[in-house]
GROMACS .gro file of C-alpha atoms in nm:
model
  216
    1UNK     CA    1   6.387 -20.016  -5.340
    2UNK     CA    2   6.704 -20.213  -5.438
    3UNK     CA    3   6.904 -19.927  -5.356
    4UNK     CA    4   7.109 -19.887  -5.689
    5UNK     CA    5   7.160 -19.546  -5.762
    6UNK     CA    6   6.977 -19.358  -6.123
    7UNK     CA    7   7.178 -19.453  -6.439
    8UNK     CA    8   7.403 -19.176  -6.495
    9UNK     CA    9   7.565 -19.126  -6.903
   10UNK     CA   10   7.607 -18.766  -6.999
   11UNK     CA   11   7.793 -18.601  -7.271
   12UNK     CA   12   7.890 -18.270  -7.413
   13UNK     CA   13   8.135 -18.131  -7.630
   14UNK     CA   14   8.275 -17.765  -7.748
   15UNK     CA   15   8.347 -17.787  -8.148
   16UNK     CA   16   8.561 -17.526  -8.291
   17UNK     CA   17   8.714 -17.541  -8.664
   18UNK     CA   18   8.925 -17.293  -8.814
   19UNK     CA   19   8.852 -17.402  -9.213
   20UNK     CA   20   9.010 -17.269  -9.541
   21UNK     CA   21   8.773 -17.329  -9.871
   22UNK     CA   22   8.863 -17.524 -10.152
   23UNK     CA   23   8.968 -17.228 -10.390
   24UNK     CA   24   9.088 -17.460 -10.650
   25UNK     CA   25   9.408 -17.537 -10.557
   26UNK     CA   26   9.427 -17.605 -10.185
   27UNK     CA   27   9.145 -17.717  -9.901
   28UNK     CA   28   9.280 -17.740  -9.551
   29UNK     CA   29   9.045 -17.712  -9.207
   30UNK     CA   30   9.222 -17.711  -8.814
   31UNK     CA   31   8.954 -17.844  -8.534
   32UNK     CA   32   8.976 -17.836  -8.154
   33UNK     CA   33   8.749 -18.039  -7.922
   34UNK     CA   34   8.686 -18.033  -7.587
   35UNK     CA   35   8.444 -18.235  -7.407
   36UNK     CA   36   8.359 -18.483  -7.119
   37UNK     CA   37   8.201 -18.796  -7.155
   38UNK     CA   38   8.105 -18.943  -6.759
   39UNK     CA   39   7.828 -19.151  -6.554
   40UNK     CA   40   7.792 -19.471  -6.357
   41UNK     CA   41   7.804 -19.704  -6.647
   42UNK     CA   42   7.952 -19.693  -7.007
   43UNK     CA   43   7.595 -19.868  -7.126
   44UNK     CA   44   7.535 -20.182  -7.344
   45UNK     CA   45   7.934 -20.267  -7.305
   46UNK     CA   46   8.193 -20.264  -7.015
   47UNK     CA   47   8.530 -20.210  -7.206
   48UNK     CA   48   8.762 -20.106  -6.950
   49UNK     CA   49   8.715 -20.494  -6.802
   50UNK     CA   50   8.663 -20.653  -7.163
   51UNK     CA   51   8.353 -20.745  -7.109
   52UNK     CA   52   8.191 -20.733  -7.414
   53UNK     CA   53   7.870 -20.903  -7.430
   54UNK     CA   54   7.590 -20.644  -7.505
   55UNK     CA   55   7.347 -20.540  -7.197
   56UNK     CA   56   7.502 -20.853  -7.006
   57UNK     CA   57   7.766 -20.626  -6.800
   58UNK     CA   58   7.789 -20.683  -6.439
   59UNK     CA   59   7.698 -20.296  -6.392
   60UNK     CA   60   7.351 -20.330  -6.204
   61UNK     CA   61   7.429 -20.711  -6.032
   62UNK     CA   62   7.444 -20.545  -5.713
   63UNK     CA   63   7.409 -20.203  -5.543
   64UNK     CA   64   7.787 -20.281  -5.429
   65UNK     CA   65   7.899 -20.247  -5.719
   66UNK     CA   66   7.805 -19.882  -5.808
   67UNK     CA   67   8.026 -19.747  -5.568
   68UNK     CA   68   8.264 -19.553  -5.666
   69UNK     CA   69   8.137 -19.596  -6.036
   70UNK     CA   70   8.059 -19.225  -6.094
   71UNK     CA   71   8.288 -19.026  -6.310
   72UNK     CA   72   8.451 -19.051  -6.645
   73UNK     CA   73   8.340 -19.317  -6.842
   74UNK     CA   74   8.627 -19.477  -7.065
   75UNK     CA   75   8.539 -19.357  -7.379
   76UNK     CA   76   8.653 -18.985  -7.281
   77UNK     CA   77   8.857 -18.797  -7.451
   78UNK     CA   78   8.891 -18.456  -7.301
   79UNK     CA   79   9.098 -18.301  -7.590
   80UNK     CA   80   9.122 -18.379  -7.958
   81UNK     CA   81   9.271 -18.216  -8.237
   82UNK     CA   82   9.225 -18.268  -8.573
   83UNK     CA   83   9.352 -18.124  -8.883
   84UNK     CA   84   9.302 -18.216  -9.274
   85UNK     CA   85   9.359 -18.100  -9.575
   86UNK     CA   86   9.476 -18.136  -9.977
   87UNK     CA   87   9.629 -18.007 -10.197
   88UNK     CA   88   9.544 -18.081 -10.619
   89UNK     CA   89   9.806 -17.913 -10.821
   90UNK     CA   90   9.676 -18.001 -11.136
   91UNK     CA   91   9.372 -18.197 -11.225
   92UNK     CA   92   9.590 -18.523 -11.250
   93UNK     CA   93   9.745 -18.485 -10.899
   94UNK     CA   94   9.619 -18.441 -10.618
   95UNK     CA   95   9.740 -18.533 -10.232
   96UNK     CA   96   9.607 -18.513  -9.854
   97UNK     CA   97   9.715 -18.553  -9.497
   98UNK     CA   98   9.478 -18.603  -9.202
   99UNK     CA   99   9.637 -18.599  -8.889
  100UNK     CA  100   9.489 -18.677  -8.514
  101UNK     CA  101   9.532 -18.608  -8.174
  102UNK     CA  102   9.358 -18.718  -7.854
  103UNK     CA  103   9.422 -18.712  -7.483
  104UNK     CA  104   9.430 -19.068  -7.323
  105UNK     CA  105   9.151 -19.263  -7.209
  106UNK     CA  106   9.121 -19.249  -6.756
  107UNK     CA  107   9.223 -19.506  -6.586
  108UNK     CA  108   9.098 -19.766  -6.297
  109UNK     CA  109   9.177 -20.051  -6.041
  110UNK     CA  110   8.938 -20.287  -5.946
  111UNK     CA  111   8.965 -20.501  -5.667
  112UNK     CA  112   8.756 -20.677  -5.397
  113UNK     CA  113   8.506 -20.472  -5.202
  114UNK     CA  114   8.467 -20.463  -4.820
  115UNK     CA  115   8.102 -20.602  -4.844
  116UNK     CA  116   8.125 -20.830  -5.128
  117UNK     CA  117   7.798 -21.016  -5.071
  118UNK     CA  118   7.758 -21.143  -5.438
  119UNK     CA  119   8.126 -21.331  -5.433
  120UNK     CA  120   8.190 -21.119  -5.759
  121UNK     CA  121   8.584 -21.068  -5.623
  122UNK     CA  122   8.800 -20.796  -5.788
  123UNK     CA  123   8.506 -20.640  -5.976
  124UNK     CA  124   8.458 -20.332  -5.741
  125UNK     CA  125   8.593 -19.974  -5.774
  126UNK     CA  126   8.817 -20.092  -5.429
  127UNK     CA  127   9.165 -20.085  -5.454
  128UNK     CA  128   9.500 -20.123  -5.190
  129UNK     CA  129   9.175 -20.159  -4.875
  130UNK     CA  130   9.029 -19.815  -4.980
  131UNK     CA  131   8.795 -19.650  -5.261
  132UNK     CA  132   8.942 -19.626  -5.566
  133UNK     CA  133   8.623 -19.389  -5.769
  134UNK     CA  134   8.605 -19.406  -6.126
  135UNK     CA  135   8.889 -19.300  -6.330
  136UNK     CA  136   9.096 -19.230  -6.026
  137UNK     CA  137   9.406 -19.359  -6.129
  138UNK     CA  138   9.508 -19.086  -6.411
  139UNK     CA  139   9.499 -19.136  -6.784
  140UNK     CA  140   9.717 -19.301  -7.075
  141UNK     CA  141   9.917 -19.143  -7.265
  142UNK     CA  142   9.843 -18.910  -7.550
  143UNK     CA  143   9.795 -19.025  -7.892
  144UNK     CA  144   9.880 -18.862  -8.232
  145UNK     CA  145   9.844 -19.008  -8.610
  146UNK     CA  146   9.955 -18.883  -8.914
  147UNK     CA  147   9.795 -19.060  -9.260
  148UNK     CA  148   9.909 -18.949  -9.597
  149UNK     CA  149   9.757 -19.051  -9.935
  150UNK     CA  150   9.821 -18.922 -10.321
  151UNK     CA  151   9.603 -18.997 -10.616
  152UNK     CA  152   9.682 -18.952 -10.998
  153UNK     CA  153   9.423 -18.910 -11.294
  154UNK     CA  154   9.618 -18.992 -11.596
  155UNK     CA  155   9.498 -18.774 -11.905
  156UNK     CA  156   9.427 -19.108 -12.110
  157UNK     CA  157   9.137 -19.227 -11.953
  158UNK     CA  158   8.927 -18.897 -11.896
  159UNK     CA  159   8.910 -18.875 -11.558
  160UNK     CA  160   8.738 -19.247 -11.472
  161UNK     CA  161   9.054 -19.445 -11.364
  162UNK     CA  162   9.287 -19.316 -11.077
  163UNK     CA  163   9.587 -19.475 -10.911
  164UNK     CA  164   9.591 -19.398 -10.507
  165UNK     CA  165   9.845 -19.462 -10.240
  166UNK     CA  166   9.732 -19.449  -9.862
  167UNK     CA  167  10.001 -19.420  -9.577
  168UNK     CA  168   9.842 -19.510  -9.255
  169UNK     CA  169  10.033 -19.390  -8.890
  170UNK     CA  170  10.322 -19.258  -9.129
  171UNK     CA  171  10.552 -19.233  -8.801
  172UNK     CA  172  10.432 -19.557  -8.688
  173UNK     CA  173  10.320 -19.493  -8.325
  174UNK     CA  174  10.196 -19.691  -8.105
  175UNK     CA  175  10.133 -19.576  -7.825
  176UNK     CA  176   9.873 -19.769  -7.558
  177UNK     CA  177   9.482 -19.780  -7.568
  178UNK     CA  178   9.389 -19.996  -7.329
  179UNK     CA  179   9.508 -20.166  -7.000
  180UNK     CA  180   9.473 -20.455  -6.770
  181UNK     CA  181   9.246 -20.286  -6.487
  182UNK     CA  182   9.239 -20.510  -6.222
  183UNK     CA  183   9.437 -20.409  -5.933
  184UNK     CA  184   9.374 -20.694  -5.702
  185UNK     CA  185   9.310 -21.077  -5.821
  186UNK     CA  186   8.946 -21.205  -5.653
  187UNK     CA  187   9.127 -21.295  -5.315
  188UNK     CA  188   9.195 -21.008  -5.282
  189UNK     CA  189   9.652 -21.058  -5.349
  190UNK     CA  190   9.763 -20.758  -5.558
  191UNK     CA  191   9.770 -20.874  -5.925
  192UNK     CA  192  10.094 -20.842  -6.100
  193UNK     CA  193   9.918 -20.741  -6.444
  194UNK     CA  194   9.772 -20.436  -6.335
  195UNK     CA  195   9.824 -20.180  -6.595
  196UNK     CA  196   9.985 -20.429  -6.846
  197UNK     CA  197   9.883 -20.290  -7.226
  198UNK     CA  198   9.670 -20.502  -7.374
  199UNK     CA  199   9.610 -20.283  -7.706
  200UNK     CA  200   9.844 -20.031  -7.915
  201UNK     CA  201   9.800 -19.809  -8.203
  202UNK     CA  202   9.781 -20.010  -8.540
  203UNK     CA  203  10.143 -19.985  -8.680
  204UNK     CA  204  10.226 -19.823  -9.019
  205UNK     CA  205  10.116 -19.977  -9.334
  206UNK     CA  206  10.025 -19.878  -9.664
  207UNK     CA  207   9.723 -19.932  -9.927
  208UNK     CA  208   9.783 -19.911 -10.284
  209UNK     CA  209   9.416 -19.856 -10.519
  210UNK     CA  210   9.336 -19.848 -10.860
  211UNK     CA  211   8.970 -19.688 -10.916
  212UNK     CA  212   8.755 -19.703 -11.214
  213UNK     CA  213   8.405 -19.497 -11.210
  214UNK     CA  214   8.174 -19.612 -11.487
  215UNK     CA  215   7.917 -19.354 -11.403
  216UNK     CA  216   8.099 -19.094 -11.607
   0.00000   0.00000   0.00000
């Protein structure tokens, strides 16, 4: 009666794996996935304006608002790759990789609506006097992460203590996750942050363990 349109949040994915059994020696496994996640709101949250507050977003304020809002929601990731494996070449050593890969996160610009009858401002998918739909604006870019860790067993202790080293982002990218969205400030003026990063892959850094299991 309102007129706000049916809550829309649909997901599906295609999982494929190529995997090589741990044949004492060597375990390694190569998956692709493809998949769409898109609807007229994201759900509990609102990340691509920061707003944060659980089932407080601004999503259903107004039937204004939902204009424009259908499409790819901003946790989608059309394409990921993964690959892990290890390698033990005696029982004392033994090391792994894991390395990711993921298409960017879409893109928006909100701005000020032509019927903004809630004074809300910038907080409609409205951009440059024209719709601007949901992820409309293209994607960031792609990113990639490479980890590395090692472990040794030393013969003394019978397998209970271990020494491990962890090297997280090994080449240290960091490439952009998120972005200022708001194309237009509430008056409607063209907002010089728009698209400014506002978070980055966590640089390289590494984690050295020492592990002691009781339970043997």
């Amino acid at each position: 009666e309102l007129g706000f349109p049916d809550l829309k949040r649909r997901y599906y994915a295609l999982d494929t794996y190529l995997e090589h059994r741990f044949n004492n020696q060597w375990y390694g496994k190569l998956q692709y996935i493809f998949s769409r996640s898109y609807g007229n709101s994201e759900g509990l949250l609102k990340s691509d304006i920061g707003q944060l507050d659980p089932s407080v977003t601004q999503d259903w304020d107004s039937p204004e608002i939902t204009a424009g809002a259908n499409g790819p929601l901003p946790n989608d990731r059309t394409h990921v790759v993964k690959a892990f494996g290890y390698f033990q070449p005696s029982e004392r050593w033994l090391f792994s990789s894991n390395l990711s890969v993921a298409s960017g996160r879409p893109k928006n610009c909100f701005g000020v609506g032509p019927n903004d009858v809630i004074g809300y401002g910038a907080a409609y998918f409205y951009c440059d006097g024209k719709p601007a739909p949901r992820g409309s604006r293209g994607r960031l870019p792609w990113t990639w992460n490479l980890d590395l860790s090692a472990q040794y067993m030393p013969d003394f202790a019978k397998n209970k203590l271990a020494f491990t080293a962890d090297v997280f982002n090994v080449f240290t990218q960091q490439r952009t996750l998120s972005v200022y969205e708001y194309g237009e400030t509430d008056s409607g003026a063209r907002d010089i942050n728009y698209l400014r990063p506002l978070s980055f892959q966590t640089p390289r850094y590494v984690r050295l363990g020492v592990r002691y299991d009781f339970s043997l």
